[in-house]
Short mmCIF file of C-alpha atoms in Angstrom, two decimals:
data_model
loop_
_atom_site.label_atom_id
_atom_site.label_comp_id
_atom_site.label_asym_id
_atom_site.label_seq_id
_atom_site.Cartn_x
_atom_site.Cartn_y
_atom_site.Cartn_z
CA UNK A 826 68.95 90.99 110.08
CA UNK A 827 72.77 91.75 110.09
CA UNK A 828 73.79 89.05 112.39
CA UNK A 829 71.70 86.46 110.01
CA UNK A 830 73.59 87.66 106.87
CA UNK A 831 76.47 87.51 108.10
CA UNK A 832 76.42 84.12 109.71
CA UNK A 833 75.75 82.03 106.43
CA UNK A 834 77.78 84.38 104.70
CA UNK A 835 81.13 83.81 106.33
CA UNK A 836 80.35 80.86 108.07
CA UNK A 837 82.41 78.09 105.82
CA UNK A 838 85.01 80.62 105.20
CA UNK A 839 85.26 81.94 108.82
CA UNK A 840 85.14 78.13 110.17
CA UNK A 841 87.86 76.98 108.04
CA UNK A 842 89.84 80.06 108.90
CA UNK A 843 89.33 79.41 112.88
CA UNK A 844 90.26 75.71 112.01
CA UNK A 845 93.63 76.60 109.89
CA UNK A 846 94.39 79.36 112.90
CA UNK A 847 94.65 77.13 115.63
CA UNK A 848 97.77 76.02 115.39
CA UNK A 849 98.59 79.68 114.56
CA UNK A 850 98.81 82.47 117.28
CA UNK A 851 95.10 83.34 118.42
CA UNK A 852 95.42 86.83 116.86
CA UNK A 853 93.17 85.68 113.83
CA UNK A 854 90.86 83.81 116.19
CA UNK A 855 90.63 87.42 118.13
CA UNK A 856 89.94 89.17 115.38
CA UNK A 857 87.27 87.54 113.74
CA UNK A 858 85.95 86.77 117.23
CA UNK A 859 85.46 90.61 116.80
CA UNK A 860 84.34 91.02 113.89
CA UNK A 861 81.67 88.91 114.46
CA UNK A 862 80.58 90.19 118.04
CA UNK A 863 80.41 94.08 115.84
#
């Protein structure tokens, strides 16, 4: 139940934030590689 609210939740946001990151260090990619894994 958690993992399905939070995937259409931050799913645009979070994918447009990975997309904007990767030119930017991976510390943003790490950490919301995290905070989805918790």
């Amino acid at each position: 139940m958690h993992k399905s609210d939070k995937v259409p939740r931050g799913s645009g946001k979070r994918k447009r934030l990975i997309s904007r990151s990767v030119r930017e260090p991976t510390v943003g990619d790490v950490l919301i590689i995290r905070t989805n894994v918790f």
